Coordinates of N, CA and C in Angstrom, one line a residue:
X1 N 65.9 293.9 -21.7 CA 67.1 294.0 -20.0 C 68.2 294.2 -20.2
X2 N 69.0 295.2 -19.6 CA 70.4 295.4 -19.7 C 70.8 295.5 -18.6
X3 N 71.6 294.5 -18.0 CA 72.1 294.2 -17.0 C 73.9 294.5 -17.0
X4 N 74.5 295.2 -16.0 CA 75.9 295.9 -16.2 C 76.6 295.2 -15.2
X5 N 77.9 294.4 -15.4 CA 78.5 294.3 -14.5 C 79.7 294.8 -14.1
X6 N 79.7 295.2 -12.8 CA 80.7 296.2 -12.7 C 82.2 296.1 -12.4
X7 N 82.2 294.9 -12.1 CA 83.8 294.4 -11.9 C 84.4 294.0 -13.2
X8 N 83.6 293.9 -13.7 CA 84.5 294.0 -15.6 C 83.4 295.2 -16.3
X9 N 83.7 294.8 -17.9 CA 83.1 295.6 -18.5 C 82.3 294.9 -19.5
X10 N 81.0 294.3 -19.0 CA 80.4 293.4 -19.4 C 79.2 293.7 -19.6
X11 N 78.0 293.6 -20.6 CA 76.9 294.0 -20.8 C 75.4 292.5 -21.3
X12 N 75.1 292.3 -20.7 CA 74.0 291.2 -21.0 C 72.9 291.8 -21.5
X13 N 72.1 291.3 -22.5 CA 71.1 291.8 -23.4 C 70.2 290.5 -22.8
X14 N 69.0 290.7 -23.1 CA 67.7 289.6 -23.3 C 67.5 290.4 -24.7
X15 N 67.2 289.9 -25.7 CA 66.9 289.9 -26.7 C 65.7 289.2 -27.2
X16 N 64.1 290.1 -27.5 CA 63.3 289.2 -27.8 C 63.4 289.1 -29.7
X17 N 63.4 288.0 -30.0 CA 62.9 287.7 -31.9 C 61.8 286.6 -31.8
X18 N 62.2 286.1 -32.8 CA 61.0 285.8 -33.5 C 61.2 284.1 -33.0
X19 N 61.8 283.7 -32.1 CA 62.1 282.6 -32.1 C 62.1 282.3 -30.8
X20 N 61.9 283.6 -29.8 CA 61.5 283.7 -28.4 C 62.7 284.7 -27.8
X21 N 62.7 284.3 -26.6 CA 64.2 285.4 -26.0 C 65.6 284.6 -25.9
X22 N 66.2 285.2 -26.0 CA 67.8 284.7 -26.1 C 68.3 285.8 -25.5
X23 N 69.5 285.0 -24.5 CA 70.6 286.0 -23.6 C 71.9 286.2 -24.6
X24 N 72.6 287.6 -25.2 CA 73.7 287.3 -25.5 C 74.9 288.4 -24.6
X25 N 75.6 288.4 -24.8 CA 76.7 289.0 -23.7 C 77.7 289.4 -25.0
X26 N 77.8 290.6 -24.5 CA 79.1 291.9 -24.8 C 80.1 292.0 -24.0
X27 N 80.8 292.3 -24.5 CA 81.9 293.0 -23.7 C 82.9 294.4 -24.7
X28 N 82.3 295.1 -23.5 CA 82.9 296.7 -23.8 C 84.1 296.7 -23.5
X29 N 84.8 297.2 -25.0 CA 86.5 297.5 -25.0 C 86.7 299.5 -24.9
X30 N 85.9 300.0 -24.9 CA 86.2 301.1 -24.9 C 84.8 302.3 -25.1
X31 N 85.2 303.6 -24.0 CA 84.4 304.1 -24.5 C 84.6 305.9 -24.5
X32 N 84.1 306.5 -25.2 CA 84.9 308.2 -25.6 C 83.8 308.9 -25.3
X33 N 83.8 310.3 -24.9 CA 83.2 311.0 -24.9 C 83.6 312.5 -25.5
X34 N 82.8 313.6 -25.9 CA 83.1 314.7 -26.5 C 82.3 315.4 -26.4
X35 N 82.8 316.7 -25.7 CA 81.7 317.6 -25.7 C 81.5 318.2 -27.4
X36 N 80.2 318.5 -27.0 CA 79.8 319.3 -28.1 C 78.3 320.1 -27.6
X37 N 79.0 321.9 -28.1 CA 78.1 322.8 -27.5 C 77.0 323.2 -28.5
X38 N 75.9 323.5 -28.0 CA 75.1 323.6 -28.8 C 74.8 325.1 -29.0
X39 N 74.8 325.9 -30.2 CA 74.3 327.1 -30.3 C 73.9 327.0 -31.5
X40 N 73.7 328.7 -31.7 CA 73.1 328.9 -33.2 C 73.5 328.4 -34.5
X41 N 75.1 328.2 -34.5 CA 75.6 328.2 -35.3 C 74.9 326.5 -36.2
X42 N 74.7 325.9 -35.9 CA 74.0 324.3 -36.0 C 72.7 325.1 -36.5
X43 N 72.3 326.1 -36.8 CA 70.6 326.4 -37.6 C 71.2 327.2 -39.0
X44 N 72.8 326.9 -39.5 CA 73.4 328.0 -40.5 C 73.8 326.2 -41.6
X45 N 73.6 325.0 -40.8 CA 73.6 324.1 -41.9 C 72.5 322.7 -41.1
X46 N 71.4 323.3 -41.5 CA 70.1 322.2 -40.8 C 70.2 321.3 -41.3
X47 N 69.9 320.3 -41.1 CA 70.0 318.3 -41.5 C 68.2 318.6 -42.5
X48 N 68.5 318.4 -43.8 CA 67.1 318.7 -44.0 C 66.2 317.7 -43.9
X49 N 66.8 316.5 -43.6 CA 65.6 315.4 -42.9 C 64.9 315.6 -42.1
X50 N 65.5 316.4 -41.0 CA 65.1 316.5 -39.9 C 64.6 317.4 -39.6
X51 N 64.4 318.7 -40.8 CA 64.0 319.4 -40.9 C 62.2 319.0 -41.2
X52 N 62.4 318.2 -42.2 CA 60.8 317.8 -42.4 C 60.2 316.9 -41.6
X53 N 61.1 316.3 -41.0 CA 60.2 315.8 -39.9 C 59.6 316.4 -38.8
X54 N 60.2 317.8 -38.3 CA 59.6 318.7 -37.3 C 59.0 319.8 -37.8
X55 N 59.1 319.6 -39.0 CA 58.4 320.7 -39.4 C 56.9 321.3 -39.2
X56 N 55.7 319.8 -38.9 CA 54.4 320.0 -38.7 C 54.5 319.8 -37.2
X57 N 55.2 319.4 -36.3 CA 55.2 320.0 -35.0 C 55.8 321.2 -34.5
X58 N 56.5 322.0 -35.1 CA 57.5 323.5 -35.0 C 55.5 324.6 -35.6
X59 N 55.4 324.2 -36.6 CA 53.7 325.0 -36.4 C 52.9 324.9 -35.3
X60 N 52.9 323.6 -35.1 CA 51.9 323.6 -34.0 C 52.5 324.5 -32.5
X61 N 53.7 324.0 -32.7 CA 54.4 324.5 -31.3 C 54.4 326.1 -31.3
X62 N 54.9 326.9 -32.4 CA 55.2 328.1 -32.7 C 53.4 328.7 -32.3
X63 N 52.3 328.1 -32.8 CA 50.9 328.9 -33.2 C 50.7 328.7 -31.2
X64 N 51.5 327.9 -30.4 CA 51.0 327.9 -28.8 C 52.0 328.8 -28.0
X65 N 52.9 329.2 -28.6 CA 54.2 329.6 -28.4 C 54.0 331.0 -28.6
X66 N 53.6 331.9 -29.6 CA 54.3 332.4 -30.1 C 53.0 333.9 -29.4
X67 N 52.0 333.5 -29.4 CA 51.1 334.8 -29.0 C 51.7 335.6 -27.9
X68 N 51.3 336.9 -27.9 CA 51.9 338.2 -27.2 C 50.9 337.9 -26.0
X69 N 51.3 338.7 -25.1 CA 50.4 338.5 -23.7 C 50.0 339.9 -23.0
X70 N 51.4 340.9 -23.1 CA 52.0 342.0 -22.7 C 52.7 342.8 -22.9
X71 N 53.8 343.0 -21.8 CA 54.3 344.0 -22.6 C 55.6 344.2 -21.0
X72 N 56.9 343.8 -21.2 CA 57.0 343.9 -19.6 C 58.1 345.7 -19.9
X73 N 58.3 346.3 -18.7 CA 59.2 347.6 -18.9 C 60.4 347.5 -18.6
X74 N 60.6 346.4 -18.2 CA 62.6 345.9 -17.8 C 62.4 344.3 -18.0
X75 N 63.8 344.1 -18.4 CA 64.5 342.5 -18.0 C 64.3 342.1 -16.9
X76 N 63.7 340.9 -16.7 CA 63.9 340.3 -15.2 C 64.2 339.2 -14.9
X77 N 65.3 338.9 -14.4 CA 65.5 337.6 -13.9 C 65.4 337.1 -12.3
X78 N 66.1 336.2 -11.6 CA 65.9 335.8 -10.7 C 67.2 335.3 -10.0
X79 N 67.1 335.8 -8.9 CA 68.8 335.4 -7.6 C 68.2 335.7 -6.6
X80 N 69.6 335.0 -5.6 CA 69.1 335.2 -4.3 C 70.0 336.6 -4.1
X81 N 69.5 337.4 -2.9 CA 68.9 337.1 -1.7 C 67.3 337.4 -2.4
X82 N 67.7 338.5 -3.3 CA 66.0 338.9 -3.9 C 66.0 339.3 -5.3
X83 N 65.5 340.0 -6.3 CA 65.4 339.5 -7.6 C 64.2 340.3 -8.0
X84 N 64.2 341.4 -9.3 CA 62.7 341.7 -9.8 C 62.2 340.5 -10.0
X85 N 62.4 339.6 -11.0 CA 61.9 338.5 -11.0 C 61.2 337.9 -9.8
X86 N 61.8 337.4 -9.0 CA 61.0 336.5 -7.8 C 60.5 337.6 -7.4
X87 N 60.5 338.8 -7.3 CA 59.7 339.8 -6.0 C 58.3 340.1 -7.3
X88 N 58.2 340.0 -8.7 CA 57.2 340.2 -9.6 C 56.2 339.0 -9.5
X89 N 56.8 337.8 -9.2 CA 56.2 336.4 -9.5 C 55.4 336.3 -8.1
X90 N 56.1 336.6 -7.1 CA 55.6 336.9 -5.5 C 54.7 337.8 -5.2
X91 N 54.5 338.8 -5.8 CA 53.2 340.0 -6.0 C 52.2 339.7 -6.7
X92 N 52.4 338.2 -7.9 CA 51.4 337.9 -8.6 C 50.7 337.0 -7.7
X93 N 51.1 336.2 -7.4 CA 50.6 335.3 -6.3 C 50.0 336.2 -5.4
X94 N 50.5 336.8 -4.6 CA 49.7 337.4 -3.4 C 48.2 338.0 -4.1
X95 N 48.9 338.6 -4.9 CA 47.0 339.8 -6.1 C 46.4 338.3 -5.9
X96 N 46.7 337.4 -6.6 CA 45.8 336.1 -7.1 C 45.2 335.8 -5.8
X97 N 45.6 335.5 -4.9 CA 44.7 335.4 -3.6 C 43.7 335.8 -3.4
X98 N 43.3 337.0 -3.8 CA 41.7 337.9 -3.8 C 40.7 337.5 -4.1
X99 N 41.1 336.5 -5.4 CA 40.0 335.9 -5.7 C 39.7 334.9 -5.2
X100 N 40.3 334.3 -4.0 CA 40.1 333.3 -3.5 C 39.7 333.6 -2.0
X101 N 39.3 334.5 -1.7 CA 38.9 335.3 -0.5 C 39.0 336.9 0.3
X102 N 40.8 336.6 0.4 CA 41.2 338.0 0.7 C 43.2 337.9 0.4
X103 N 43.4 339.3 0.1 CA 44.8 339.3 -0.1 C 45.5 338.4 0.8
X104 N 46.7 337.7 0.2 CA 47.4 337.0 1.3 C 48.2 338.2 2.2
X105 N 48.5 337.8 3.5 CA 49.3 338.3 4.3 C 51.1 337.9 3.5
X106 N 51.1 336.9 2.5 CA 52.5 336.8 2.2 C 52.4 335.9 0.8
X107 N 53.4 336.2 0.4 CA 53.5 335.5 -1.3 C 54.8 335.2 -1.6
X108 N 54.9 333.8 -2.1 CA 55.6 332.6 -1.9 C 56.6 332.3 -3.4
X109 N 57.4 331.9 -3.5 CA 57.7 331.0 -4.5 C 59.3 330.9 -4.6
X110 N 59.7 330.0 -5.0 CA 61.0 329.3 -5.0 C 61.8 329.6 -6.1
X111 N 63.0 330.5 -5.9 CA 63.7 330.6 -7.3 C 64.0 329.5 -7.9
X112 N 64.3 328.5 -7.5 CA 64.4 327.1 -8.5 C 63.4 326.9 -9.3
X113 N 62.0 327.2 -9.1 CA 61.3 327.4 -9.8 C 60.7 328.0 -11.0
X114 N 61.9 329.3 -11.1 CA 61.8 329.9 -12.1 C 62.8 329.9 -13.2
X115 N 62.5 329.5 -14.0 CA 63.7 328.5 -15.2 C 63.9 329.4 -15.9
X116 N 63.7 330.5 -16.1 CA 64.2 331.6 -17.4 C 63.8 333.2 -17.0
X117 N 64.1 333.9 -18.0 CA 64.0 335.4 -17.3 C 63.0 336.2 -18.3
X118 N 62.2 337.2 -17.8 CA 61.5 337.9 -18.2 C 61.9 338.8 -19.6
X119 N 61.6 339.0 -20.6 CA 62.3 339.6 -21.7 C 61.8 341.0 -21.1
X120 N 62.4 342.2 -21.7 CA 62.0 343.2 -21.5 C 61.5 343.9 -22.9
X121 N 60.7 344.5 -23.3 CA 59.5 344.4 -24.2 C 57.9 343.2 -24.5
X122 N 58.0 342.6 -25.7 CA 56.6 342.3 -25.9 C 57.0 340.9 -24.8
X123 N 56.0 339.9 -23.8 CA 56.1 338.8 -23.2 C 55.1 338.1 -23.9
X124 N 55.3 336.9 -24.8 CA 54.9 335.7 -25.1 C 54.3 334.7 -24.3
X125 N 53.3 333.9 -24.6 CA 53.4 333.0 -23.9 C 54.2 331.6 -24.0
X126 N 55.3 331.6 -24.7 CA 56.2 331.1 -24.6 C 57.2 331.8 -23.6
X127 N 57.1 332.8 -23.2 CA 57.9 333.3 -22.1 C 58.0 332.6 -20.9
X128 N 56.3 333.2 -20.7 CA 55.9 332.3 -19.6 C 55.9 331.0 -19.2
X129 N 56.1 330.0 -20.2 CA 56.0 328.8 -20.2 C 57.6 328.3 -19.9
X130 N 58.2 329.0 -20.5 CA 59.9 328.8 -20.3 C 60.0 329.3 -18.8
X131 N 59.3 330.4 -18.3 CA 60.2 330.9 -16.5 C 59.1 329.9 -15.9
X132 N 57.6 329.5 -15.8 CA 57.2 328.4 -15.0 C 56.8 327.2 -15.7
X133 N 57.6 326.1 -16.1 CA 57.5 324.9 -17.4 C 56.8 324.1 -16.3
X134 N 56.4 324.3 -15.0 CA 56.3 323.2 -14.3 C 54.7 322.8 -13.8
X135 N 53.8 321.6 -13.5 CA 52.5 321.8 -13.2 C 52.5 321.8 -11.4
X136 N 52.8 323.1 -11.1 CA 52.5 324.0 -10.1 C 51.5 324.2 -10.4
X137 N 50.4 324.1 -8.9 CA 49.1 324.8 -8.7 C 49.5 325.8 -7.8
X138 N 48.7 326.9 -8.0 CA 48.7 328.0 -7.4 C 47.6 327.5 -5.9
X139 N 47.9 327.6 -4.7 CA 46.9 327.6 -3.5 C 47.3 328.7 -2.3
X140 N 46.5 328.4 -1.9 CA 46.4 329.7 -0.2 C 46.4 328.9 0.9
X141 N 47.3 329.1 1.6 CA 47.5 328.1 3.1 C 47.5 329.0 4.2
X142 N 47.0 328.7 5.6 CA 47.3 329.6 6.8 C 48.2 328.6 7.7
X143 N 48.7 329.9 8.2 CA 50.0 329.2 8.9 C 50.1 329.8 10.3
X144 N 50.6 329.2 11.1 CA 50.4 330.1 12.4 C 51.4 330.6 12.6
X145 N 51.5 331.8 13.1 CA 52.8 332.3 13.2 C 54.1 331.9 13.8
X146 N 54.2 331.2 14.9 CA 55.3 330.1 15.5 C 55.9 329.3 14.2
X147 N 55.2 329.0 13.0 CA 55.5 328.1 12.3 C 55.5 329.0 11.1
X148 N 55.2 330.8 11.1 CA 55.9 331.0 10.0 C 57.2 331.3 10.0
X149 N 57.6 331.7 11.5 CA 58.6 331.9 12.1 C 59.6 331.0 11.8
X150 N 59.8 329.6 11.7 CA 60.6 328.8 11.5 C 60.4 328.5 10.0
X151 N 59.3 329.0 8.9 CA 59.1 329.4 7.4 C 60.3 330.1 7.4
X152 N 60.4 331.2 8.0 CA 61.2 332.4 7.8 C 63.0 332.1 7.9
X153 N 63.2 330.8 9.1 CA 64.5 330.9 9.1 C 64.5 329.6 8.1
X154 N 63.8 328.9 7.4 CA 64.1 328.1 6.6 C 64.2 328.6 5.3
X155 N 63.7 330.1 4.8 CA 64.2 330.8 3.9 C 65.7 331.5 4.0
X156 N 65.9 331.6 4.9 CA 67.0 332.6 5.4 C 68.0 331.7 5.2
X157 N 67.7 329.9 5.4 CA 69.0 329.0 5.2 C 69.4 328.7 4.0
X158 N 68.4 329.2 3.0 CA 69.0 328.7 1.8 C 69.4 330.2 1.0
X159 N 70.1 331.1 1.6 CA 69.9 332.7 1.3 C 68.7 333.5 0.3
X160 N 67.4 332.9 0.7 CA 66.6 333.7 0.3 C 65.8 332.9 -1.0
X161 N 64.7 333.2 -0.7 CA 63.3 333.1 -2.0 C 62.5 333.7 -2.3
X162 N 61.5 334.0 -3.4 CA 60.7 335.0 -3.8 C 59.6 335.6 -2.7
X163 N 59.1 336.3 -2.3 CA 58.5 336.9 -1.3 C 58.1 338.0 -1.6
X164 N 56.6 338.6 -1.1 CA 55.8 339.4 -1.3 C 55.2 339.4 0.1
X165 N 55.5 341.0 0.8 CA 54.7 341.4 2.3 C 55.3 341.0 3.5
X166 N 57.0 340.6 3.4 CA 57.4 340.8 4.2 C 58.5 341.4 3.9
X167 N 59.5 340.8 5.5 CA 61.1 341.9 5.4 C 61.9 340.7 6.1
X168 N 62.9 340.5 5.6 CA 63.8 339.7 6.4 C 65.1 339.8 6.2
X169 N 65.9 339.8 7.4 CA 67.3 340.3 7.1 C 67.8 339.0 7.8
X170 N 69.1 338.8 7.1 CA 69.6 337.4 7.3 C 71.1 337.5 7.6
X171 N 72.3 336.5 8.1 CA 73.3 336.7 8.6 C 74.1 336.1 7.1
X172 N 75.6 337.1 6.8 CA 76.0 336.3 5.9 C 76.4 334.6 6.0
X173 N 75.8 334.1 7.0 CA 75.8 332.3 7.0 C 74.2 332.0 6.9
X174 N 73.7 333.2 6.3 CA 72.2 332.3 6.2 C 71.6 332.2 7.4
X175 N 71.6 333.0 8.5 CA 70.5 332.6 9.8 C 69.8 333.6 9.9
X176 N 68.7 333.6 10.2 CA 67.8 334.9 10.2 C 68.1 335.5 11.7
X177 N 67.8 337.2 11.4 CA 68.0 338.0 12.6 C 67.1 338.7 12.6
X178 N 65.9 338.8 11.4 CA 64.8 339.3 12.0 C 63.7 339.1 11.1
X179 N 62.5 339.0 11.2 CA 61.4 338.6 9.9 C 60.1 339.5 10.7
X180 N 59.3 340.4 9.5 CA 58.3 340.8 9.6 C 56.9 340.7 8.7
X181 N 56.3 341.0 9.1 CA 55.2 340.5 7.8 C 54.5 342.3 8.2
X182 N 53.8 342.3 7.0 CA 53.0 343.6 6.9 C 54.0 344.8 7.7
X183 N 54.9 344.7 7.9 CA 55.9 346.2 9.2 C 55.5 345.6 10.2
X184 N 55.2 345.0 10.6 CA 55.2 344.2 12.0 C 55.8 343.1 12.4
X185 N 56.3 342.6 13.6 CA 57.0 341.1 14.0 C 56.0 340.5 13.9
X186 N 56.7 339.1 13.6 CA 55.4 337.8 13.5 C 55.0 337.6 14.9
X187 N 53.8 337.3 15.0 CA 52.7 336.9 16.4 C 52.8 335.5 16.5
X188 N 53.5 334.9 17.3 CA 53.2 333.5 17.2 C 51.8 332.9 17.6
X189 N 51.4 333.4 17.6 CA 49.3 333.2 17.9 C 48.8 333.0 16.8
X190 N 49.0 334.5 15.8 CA 48.4 335.0 15.0 C 48.2 334.0 13.8
X191 N 47.0 334.1 13.0 CA 47.1 332.8 11.8 C 47.2 333.8 10.6
X192 N 48.2 333.7 9.7 CA 48.7 334.0 8.6 C 48.2 333.2 7.1
X193 N 48.0 334.3 6.1 CA 48.0 333.5 4.8 C 48.9 333.6 4.1
X194 N 48.9 332.3 3.3 CA 50.3 332.4 2.3 C 49.6 331.9 1.3
X195 N 50.2 333.4 -0.3 CA 49.7 332.6 -1.5 C 51.3 331.8 -1.9
X196 N 50.7 330.8 -2.6 CA 51.7 330.0 -2.9 C 51.8 328.9 -3.9
X197 N 52.6 327.8 -4.3 CA 52.2 326.9 -5.0 C 52.5 325.6 -4.5
X198 N 51.6 324.3 -4.6 CA 51.6 323.0 -4.0 C 52.8 322.7 -3.8
X199 N 53.2 323.0 -5.1 CA 55.2 321.9 -4.7 C 55.5 322.6 -3.1
X200 N 55.4 323.8 -3.2 CA 56.1 324.4 -1.9 C 55.2 323.9 -0.6
X201 N 53.8 324.1 -0.8 CA 53.0 324.0 0.4 C 53.3 322.1 1.0
X202 N 53.8 321.4 0.1 CA 53.8 320.2 0.6 C 55.7 319.6 1.1
X203 N 56.2 321.1 1.7 CA 57.6 320.7 2.2 C 58.5 320.7 1.4
X204 N 58.5 321.4 0.1 CA 59.7 320.7 -0.4 C 60.4 322.1 -0.5
X205 N 61.5 321.9 -1.1 CA 62.8 323.2 -1.1 C 62.8 323.7 0.2
X206 N 63.0 322.5 1.0 CA 63.3 322.9 2.5 C 62.8 323.9 3.4
X207 N 61.3 323.9 2.6 CA 60.0 324.5 3.1 C 59.5 323.7 4.1
X208 N 59.5 323.2 4.7 CA 59.5 321.8 5.7 C 57.9 322.4 7.0
X209 N 58.0 323.9 7.1 CA 57.1 324.4 7.7 C 55.8 324.4 7.3
X210 N 55.5 324.5 6.1 CA 54.4 324.7 5.4 C 53.7 323.9 5.4
X211 N 54.0 322.5 5.6 CA 53.5 321.2 5.8 C 52.6 321.7 7.8
X212 N 53.1 322.3 8.1 CA 52.0 322.6 9.6 C 50.5 323.4 9.2
X213 N 50.8 323.4 7.7 CA 49.4 325.0 7.9 C 48.2 323.9 8.6
X214 N 47.3 324.6 9.3 CA 46.7 324.6 9.4 C 44.9 324.8 8.6
X215 N 45.3 325.0 7.5 CA 44.2 325.0 6.4 C 44.7 325.3 5.0
X216 N 44.2 324.6 4.0 CA 44.7 324.5 2.4 C 43.5 324.7 1.7
X217 N 44.1 325.8 0.9 CA 42.8 325.9 0.0 C 43.3 325.8 -1.5
X218 N 43.5 324.5 -2.0 CA 43.9 324.1 -3.1 C 43.2 324.3 -4.7
X219 N 43.8 324.8 -5.6 CA 43.3 325.3 -6.7 C 44.0 324.4 -8.3
X220 N 43.1 324.5 -8.8 CA 43.5 323.4 -10.4 C 44.2 324.2 -11.1
X221 N 44.4 326.1 -11.1 CA 45.6 326.5 -11.5 C 46.6 326.6 -11.6
X222 N 47.2 326.5 -12.4 CA 48.8 326.1 -13.0 C 49.3 327.5 -12.5
X223 N 50.3 327.6 -12.0 CA 50.9 329.0 -11.5 C 51.0 329.6 -12.4
X224 N 51.7 329.4 -13.9 CA 52.1 330.0 -15.2 C 50.7 330.2 -15.9
X225 N 49.5 330.2 -15.7 CA 48.3 330.4 -16.1 C 48.0 331.8 -15.0
X226 N 48.2 331.3 -13.8 CA 48.0 332.9 -13.0 C 48.8 334.4 -13.6
X227 N 50.1 333.7 -13.5 CA 51.3 334.5 -14.4 C 51.0 335.4 -15.5
X228 N 50.2 334.4 -16.4 CA 49.8 334.8 -17.9 C 48.2 335.7 -17.6
X229 N 47.3 335.3 -16.9 CA 46.0 336.0 -16.2 C 47.0 337.5 -16.1
X230 N 47.7 337.2 -15.2 CA 48.0 339.0 -14.8 C 48.3 339.8 -15.7
X231 N 49.6 339.1 -16.8 CA 49.5 340.1 -18.0 C 49.1 340.6 -18.6
X232 N 48.1 339.8 -19.2 CA 46.7 340.2 -20.2 C 45.9 341.0 -19.0
X233 N 45.4 341.1 -17.8 CA 45.1 341.9 -17.1 C 45.5 343.5 -17.4
X234 N 47.0 343.3 -17.2 CA 47.5 344.6 -17.3 C 47.5 344.9 -18.6
X235 N 47.9 344.5 -19.4 CA 47.9 344.7 -21.0 C 46.4 345.6 -21.3
X236 N 45.1 344.8 -20.3 CA 43.9 345.5 -20.8 C 43.6 347.0 -20.6
X237 N 44.4 346.9 -18.9 CA 44.6 348.4 -18.2 C 46.1 349.1 -19.0
X238 N 46.6 348.6 -19.9 CA 47.2 349.8 -20.6 C 49.0 349.9 -19.7
X239 N 48.8 348.8 -19.0 CA 50.2 349.0 -18.2 C 51.0 347.7 -18.3
X240 N 52.5 348.8 -18.4 CA 53.7 347.2 -18.8 C 53.9 347.1 -17.4
X241 N 54.4 345.8 -17.3 CA 54.9 344.6 -16.2 C 56.5 345.5 -15.6
X242 N 56.0 345.9 -14.4 CA 57.3 346.0 -13.8 C 57.4 345.8 -12.0
X243 N 59.0 346.1 -12.2 CA 58.8 345.0 -11.0 C 60.2 346.3 -10.1
X244 N 60.1 346.3 -8.5 CA 61.9 346.8 -7.5 C 62.1 346.3 -7.1
X245 N 63.1 346.7 -6.7 CA 64.4 346.1 -5.6 C 64.3 346.4 -4.1
X246 N 63.6 346.0 -3.5 CA 63.0 346.7 -2.6 C 63.6 346.6 -0.7
X247 N 64.5 345.5 -0.7 CA 65.2 345.7 0.5 C 63.9 344.1 1.5
X248 N 63.1 343.1 0.3 CA 62.5 342.4 1.1 C 63.8 341.3 1.8
X249 N 64.6 340.6 1.1 CA 65.5 340.2 1.9 C 67.0 340.7 1.9
X250 N 67.4 341.6 3.1 CA 68.8 341.7 3.1 C 69.8 340.9 3.5
X251 N 70.9 340.9 3.4 CA 72.2 340.4 4.1 C 72.7 341.4 5.3
X252 N 73.0 341.2 6.4 CA 73.5 342.2 7.0 C 75.4 342.2 6.8
X253 N 75.5 343.2 6.3 CA 77.4 343.1 6.6 C 77.7 343.0 7.5
X254 N 78.9 342.2 7.9 CA 79.7 341.8 9.3 C 80.4 343.2 9.2

């Protein structure tokens, strides 16, 4: 156990040894820090012992990450209010909902969950694991229109998230001005379906309106598997991955 005393700079350690547990007090004289940039320059002079230690693990990791799933026609990255990558992921989630009943009215993903970019050209399993590294599960939920309107306001408040099947117009100070689903205004009494991930369905990333879902169909399929399945299907059909900027979320100029 380590106990730090803020008033002074003292550290109390409880040390286990062959005679039992004993306490020893140390006084910290100084602390220095230095920035050390991690670049590919380090690969030019690798540590031989470290390389030997990592070698068997590298083989296993490479065999898992290297398989090519398909081909992307463009480079895609995430960004607010709208981006190629967030559009693509939201579209894939919405398409995947067909397997669980019908195509959802809306696909939804969070920008914070997209941790890397999709490369142009060959797309490997490792690329998708880098984009979606978390254990987020795919789910489909139903939300009353009045609560969907609140969800749209919450999406606007952060400057936009990944959406499919909907359009939002927001102000420069992140207020919702207009929202539509399937080209139509939101009906407060209608029930809408949303294909998303369990992390958001639990109200995280300020999407608390999703906690008011009237029903929720959870799955045991990680979002990254949904993405990989889609890429493999497109590859079998001879199609490259693509996305478009469509004005799904626009910021009205003052």
